[in-house]
Coordinates of C-alpha atoms in Angstrom, one line a residue:
Chain Y
M568 CA 111.5 129.9 96.8
R569 CA 109.8 128.1 93.9
E570 CA 106.7 126.2 94.9
V571 CA 106.8 122.5 94.2
P572 CA 103.7 121.4 92.3
V573 CA 101.4 119.1 94.3
E574 CA 101.1 115.6 92.8
N575 CA 98.7 112.8 93.8
M576 CA 100.2 109.4 94.8
F577 CA 98.5 106.2 93.6
I578 CA 99.8 102.7 94.1
P579 CA 97.5 99.8 93.1
A580 CA 96.8 97.1 95.6
M581 CA 99.1 94.1 95.2
E582 CA 98.9 90.6 96.7
R583 CA 100.3 91.7 100.1
S584 CA 100.2 95.5 100.0
P585 CA 97.3 97.9 100.1
E586 CA 95.9 100.3 97.5
V587 CA 97.5 103.7 98.2
D588 CA 95.3 106.6 97.0
F589 CA 96.7 109.8 98.3
R590 CA 94.8 112.6 96.6
F591 CA 96.9 115.4 97.9
L592 CA 95.2 117.8 95.4
G593 CA 91.8 117.3 97.1
N594 CA 93.2 116.7 100.6
R595 CA 91.8 113.2 100.7
I596 CA 93.9 110.2 101.7
F597 CA 92.8 106.5 101.3
L598 CA 94.5 103.2 102.2
R599 CA 92.6 100.0 101.4
G600 CA 93.3 96.3 101.5
E601 CA 95.9 94.1 103.2
A602 CA 99.4 95.0 104.4
Y603 CA 102.2 92.6 105.0
P604 CA 104.8 93.7 102.5
E605 CA 108.1 91.8 102.4
D606 CA 109.9 95.0 103.4
A607 CA 107.5 97.3 105.4
A608 CA 110.1 100.1 105.7
A609 CA 110.6 100.2 101.9
F610 CA 106.9 100.2 101.3
F611 CA 105.7 102.7 103.9
G612 CA 108.8 104.9 104.0
P613 CA 107.9 107.0 100.9
L614 CA 104.2 107.2 102.1
L615 CA 105.1 108.6 105.5
K616 CA 107.5 111.1 103.9
R617 CA 104.9 112.4 101.4
L618 CA 102.1 112.5 104.0
S619 CA 104.3 114.4 106.4
A620 CA 105.4 116.9 103.8
H621 CA 101.8 117.4 102.7
C622 CA 100.7 118.1 106.2
D623 CA 103.3 120.7 106.6
A624 CA 102.2 122.3 103.3
I625 CA 98.5 122.6 104.1
R626 CA 98.4 124.1 107.5
G627 CA 95.0 125.6 108.3
Q628 CA 93.2 123.4 105.7
E629 CA 91.1 120.3 106.0
L630 CA 92.4 116.8 105.5
Q631 CA 90.2 113.7 105.2
V632 CA 91.8 110.3 105.8
E633 CA 90.2 106.9 105.4
F634 CA 91.8 103.6 106.3
R635 CA 89.9 100.5 105.1
L636 CA 92.2 97.6 106.0
D637 CA 91.4 93.9 106.3
Y638 CA 94.7 92.7 107.7
F639 CA 98.2 94.1 108.5
N640 CA 101.3 92.5 110.1
T641 CA 103.2 94.0 113.0
S642 CA 105.8 95.8 110.8
S643 CA 102.9 97.5 109.0
A644 CA 101.1 98.3 112.3
K645 CA 104.2 100.2 113.3
A646 CA 104.1 102.2 110.1
L647 CA 100.3 102.9 110.6
M648 CA 101.0 104.2 114.1
N649 CA 103.6 106.5 112.6
M650 CA 101.1 107.8 110.1
I651 CA 98.6 108.4 112.9
Q652 CA 101.2 110.3 114.8
I653 CA 101.9 112.5 111.8
L654 CA 98.1 113.3 111.6
E655 CA 97.9 114.1 115.3
N656 CA 100.9 116.5 114.9
A657 CA 99.2 118.1 111.9
V658 CA 96.3 119.1 114.0
R659 CA 98.6 120.7 116.5
T660 CA 99.9 122.9 113.7
G661 CA 96.4 124.0 112.6
T662 CA 95.2 121.4 110.1
Q663 CA 91.7 120.0 110.6
V664 CA 92.0 116.2 110.3
T665 CA 89.3 113.6 110.1
L666 CA 90.3 109.9 110.2
R667 CA 87.7 107.3 109.3
W668 CA 88.7 103.8 110.4
C669 CA 86.5 101.4 108.5
F670 CA 86.1 97.7 109.4
Q671 CA 84.0 94.9 108.1
K672 CA 81.0 93.8 110.2
D673 CA 82.1 91.1 112.6
D674 CA 85.8 91.8 112.2
E675 CA 86.6 92.2 115.9
V676 CA 90.4 92.3 115.2
M677 CA 90.2 95.4 113.0
R678 CA 87.7 97.1 115.2
E679 CA 90.0 96.6 118.2
F680 CA 92.9 98.0 116.3
G681 CA 90.8 101.0 115.5
E682 CA 90.1 101.5 119.2
D683 CA 93.8 101.0 120.0
F684 CA 94.9 103.7 117.5
S685 CA 92.2 106.1 118.5
M686 CA 93.8 106.1 122.0
E687 CA 96.7 107.8 120.4
L688 CA 94.6 110.7 119.1
Q689 CA 93.4 113.7 121.1
H690 CA 92.8 116.2 118.4
V691 CA 92.1 114.3 115.2
D692 CA 88.3 113.7 114.6
F693 CA 88.3 109.9 114.7
Q694 CA 85.4 107.9 113.4
L695 CA 85.1 104.1 113.9
V696 CA 82.9 102.9 111.0
E697 CA 81.4 99.5 110.5
I698 CA 80.9 98.7 106.8
Chain M
M13 CA 109.2 51.0 101.2
L14 CA 109.1 54.4 99.5
A15 CA 105.4 54.6 99.4
S16 CA 104.8 52.9 102.8
D17 CA 107.2 55.2 104.6
H18 CA 105.7 58.3 103.2
H19 CA 102.2 57.1 103.5
R20 CA 102.8 56.4 107.2
M21 CA 104.3 59.9 107.6
K22 CA 101.2 61.4 105.9
L23 CA 98.8 59.3 108.0
E24 CA 100.5 60.4 111.2
S25 CA 100.2 64.0 110.1
N26 CA 96.6 63.6 109.3
Q27 CA 95.9 62.0 112.7
Q28 CA 97.5 65.0 114.4
G29 CA 95.1 67.3 112.5
I30 CA 97.9 68.9 110.6
I31 CA 96.8 71.1 107.7
F32 CA 100.4 71.5 106.5
S33 CA 103.9 71.2 107.9
F34 CA 106.8 72.8 106.2
N35 CA 110.4 72.0 107.1
G36 CA 113.3 73.6 105.3
F37 CA 114.3 76.9 103.9
I38 CA 111.5 79.4 103.9
S39 CA 111.4 82.7 101.9
E40 CA 108.8 85.5 101.9
G41 CA 107.5 84.0 98.7
I42 CA 106.9 80.6 100.5
L43 CA 105.3 82.5 103.4
F44 CA 102.8 84.1 101.0
A45 CA 102.0 80.8 99.2
L46 CA 101.5 78.8 102.4
G47 CA 99.4 81.7 103.9
D48 CA 97.3 81.7 100.7
A49 CA 96.7 77.9 101.0
L50 CA 95.9 78.3 104.7
K51 CA 93.3 81.0 104.0
K52 CA 91.6 78.9 101.3
K53 CA 91.5 75.8 103.5
M54 CA 90.0 77.7 106.4
S55 CA 87.5 79.4 104.1
Q56 CA 86.4 76.1 102.6
D57 CA 85.9 74.7 106.1
D58 CA 83.6 77.7 106.9
T59 CA 85.9 78.9 109.7
D60 CA 84.6 82.2 111.1
V61 CA 86.3 85.4 109.9
C62 CA 87.8 86.4 113.2
T63 CA 89.4 83.0 113.8
M64 CA 90.8 83.0 110.3
K65 CA 92.4 86.3 110.8
R66 CA 93.9 85.3 114.1
V67 CA 95.4 82.1 112.7
F68 CA 96.7 83.9 109.7
S69 CA 98.3 86.6 111.8
V70 CA 100.0 84.1 114.1
F71 CA 101.2 82.2 111.0
V72 CA 102.6 85.3 109.4
E73 CA 104.4 86.5 112.5
Q74 CA 105.9 83.1 113.2
A75 CA 107.1 82.6 109.6
Q76 CA 108.6 86.0 109.6
N77 CA 110.4 85.3 112.9
I78 CA 112.0 82.2 111.2
I79 CA 113.0 84.2 108.2
R80 CA 114.5 87.0 110.3
Y81 CA 116.0 85.2 113.3
S82 CA 116.9 81.6 112.3
A83 CA 120.6 81.0 112.7
E84 CA 120.4 78.9 109.6
T85 CA 120.0 81.7 107.1
L86 CA 121.2 82.8 103.7
A87 CA 121.2 86.5 103.4
K88 CA 123.4 88.9 101.5
A89 CA 124.1 92.4 103.0
G90 CA 121.7 94.9 101.6
M91 CA 119.4 92.0 100.3
E92 CA 117.6 91.4 103.6
A93 CA 114.2 91.3 101.9
N94 CA 115.4 88.3 99.8
R95 CA 116.6 86.4 102.9
I96 CA 115.8 82.7 103.1
S97 CA 116.1 80.8 106.5
S98 CA 115.6 77.3 107.7
G99 CA 112.9 76.3 110.2
V100 CA 109.7 74.3 110.7
I101 CA 106.2 75.6 110.7
T102 CA 103.1 73.6 111.2
V103 CA 99.4 74.6 111.2
G104 CA 96.7 72.2 112.3
S105 CA 93.7 71.8 114.5
E106 CA 93.3 69.8 117.7
A107 CA 90.0 69.3 119.6
G108 CA 88.3 72.1 117.6
R109 CA 91.0 74.7 118.0
F110 CA 93.7 75.7 115.5
F111 CA 97.3 75.7 116.5
V112 CA 100.5 77.0 114.9
V113 CA 103.9 75.6 115.8
C114 CA 107.2 77.1 114.7
G115 CA 110.8 76.1 115.3
N116 CA 114.3 77.1 114.3
V117 CA 117.9 76.9 115.4
M118 CA 119.3 80.0 117.1
R119 CA 122.5 81.0 118.9
R120 CA 122.5 80.1 122.6
E121 CA 123.4 83.6 123.7
E122 CA 120.4 84.9 121.9
A123 CA 118.1 82.4 123.5
L124 CA 118.3 83.9 127.0
P125 CA 116.9 87.3 126.2
L126 CA 114.2 85.7 124.0
Q127 CA 113.3 83.3 126.9
A128 CA 112.9 86.3 129.2
R129 CA 110.6 88.1 126.7
L130 CA 108.5 84.9 126.2
E131 CA 108.2 84.4 130.0
K132 CA 107.2 88.0 130.5
I133 CA 104.4 87.7 127.8
R134 CA 103.3 84.3 129.1
N135 CA 102.6 85.8 132.6
L136 CA 100.5 88.6 131.3
D137 CA 96.7 88.5 131.2
P138 CA 94.9 89.7 128.0
A139 CA 94.6 93.2 129.3
G140 CA 98.3 93.2 130.1
I141 CA 99.2 91.9 126.7
K142 CA 97.1 94.6 125.0
A143 CA 98.8 97.3 127.2
F144 CA 102.2 95.9 126.4
Y145 CA 101.4 95.9 122.7
L146 CA 100.3 99.6 122.8
D147 CA 103.5 100.5 124.7
R148 CA 105.7 98.7 122.2
I149 CA 104.0 100.2 119.1
R150 CA 104.4 103.7 120.5
N151 CA 108.0 103.4 121.2
E152 CA 111.0 102.5 119.0
P153 CA 111.8 98.8 118.4
D154 CA 114.6 97.0 120.2
P155 CA 117.9 97.9 118.5
D156 CA 118.6 94.3 117.7
S157 CA 115.2 93.7 116.2
L158 CA 114.8 93.6 112.4
G159 CA 111.0 94.0 112.8
A160 CA 109.0 96.1 115.1
S161 CA 109.6 93.7 118.1
L162 CA 105.9 93.4 118.3
G163 CA 105.6 90.0 116.7
L164 CA 105.6 88.0 119.9
I165 CA 103.1 90.2 121.5
E166 CA 100.8 90.0 118.5
I167 CA 101.1 86.2 118.6
A168 CA 100.1 86.2 122.3
R169 CA 97.3 88.6 121.6
R170 CA 95.7 86.2 119.1
A171 CA 96.2 83.1 121.2
S172 CA 93.4 81.6 123.3
E173 CA 95.7 80.4 126.1
P174 CA 99.3 81.3 127.1
I175 CA 101.9 80.4 124.5
Q176 CA 104.0 77.3 125.0
Y177 CA 107.7 77.4 124.2
D178 CA 110.7 75.2 124.6
F179 CA 114.5 75.3 124.0
L180 CA 116.8 72.3 123.3
D181 CA 120.5 72.9 123.3
I182 CA 121.9 71.0 120.3
D183 CA 125.6 71.8 120.6
E184 CA 127.9 74.3 122.3
L185 CA 126.8 77.2 120.2
N186 CA 123.2 76.5 119.2
T187 CA 119.8 75.8 120.6
F188 CA 116.6 74.7 118.9
Y189 CA 113.7 77.1 119.8
C190 CA 110.1 76.0 119.4
M191 CA 106.8 77.7 120.1
K192 CA 103.2 76.4 120.0
V193 CA 100.2 78.6 120.0
F194 CA 96.5 77.7 120.2
I195 CA 94.0 80.1 118.7

């Protein structure tokens, strides 16, 4: 079987979608900004697919993930939950995952979302970070 | 007449603390533009960050509910993201609190399940709303939902008191659905 070359994934931030900076080559994943795209499934679908495939490919390695979000709507929240479930499953198959959930000082809404999502995680090293 | 009619309309809106009120066909583009104006207005008024985020979130979810669920909709198959639908959406402030009101026409048979969901959410305390949100986000959306079916729970979560809603049957097939939320 021929190995598929690893390629990074970068999508600049738009008015209502976050910056996607998936550095698969260095095992570092960043998502920054606001997320309420017109079609959340179309925006997040390819991200989930790439992330899932990458987690399968790097079993046993370390993966660092950082979410730095200011706002997301409920359709995007669903996609973020799916991403978090992919990370939790990756740990079960031997990948060491760290998730940094960054929120602005005084942003209680984003802090609470971090706490909500952390309840879904048993194996991922979760860090709630005020910035 | 032209000026006096519209001036009266504007004064009444101002007296009710309305920041803006939109009535007509709404698209995702209009949602973005109204949301942008709302953020700028709240920011100029030195609204605190948390309140701004709560108001903005309720506005986005309500506007997307109109776009997705109004019976008065223009959508082509496969072009759902370009859907435009008719409704009203108003944002204002009353006695120091922001409110968001939305309304749209819907089929009477769809009103019953919606009413049941609204009533269920209305009767939950904040901890119950949070638990319901987490349960819904973990599990798959309702099959008839175009979104994650989380929108109403998110709205209730950002509200400072139970959501108000009302239905008015307008003919044999249709009902006008309306919701008001204080933040």
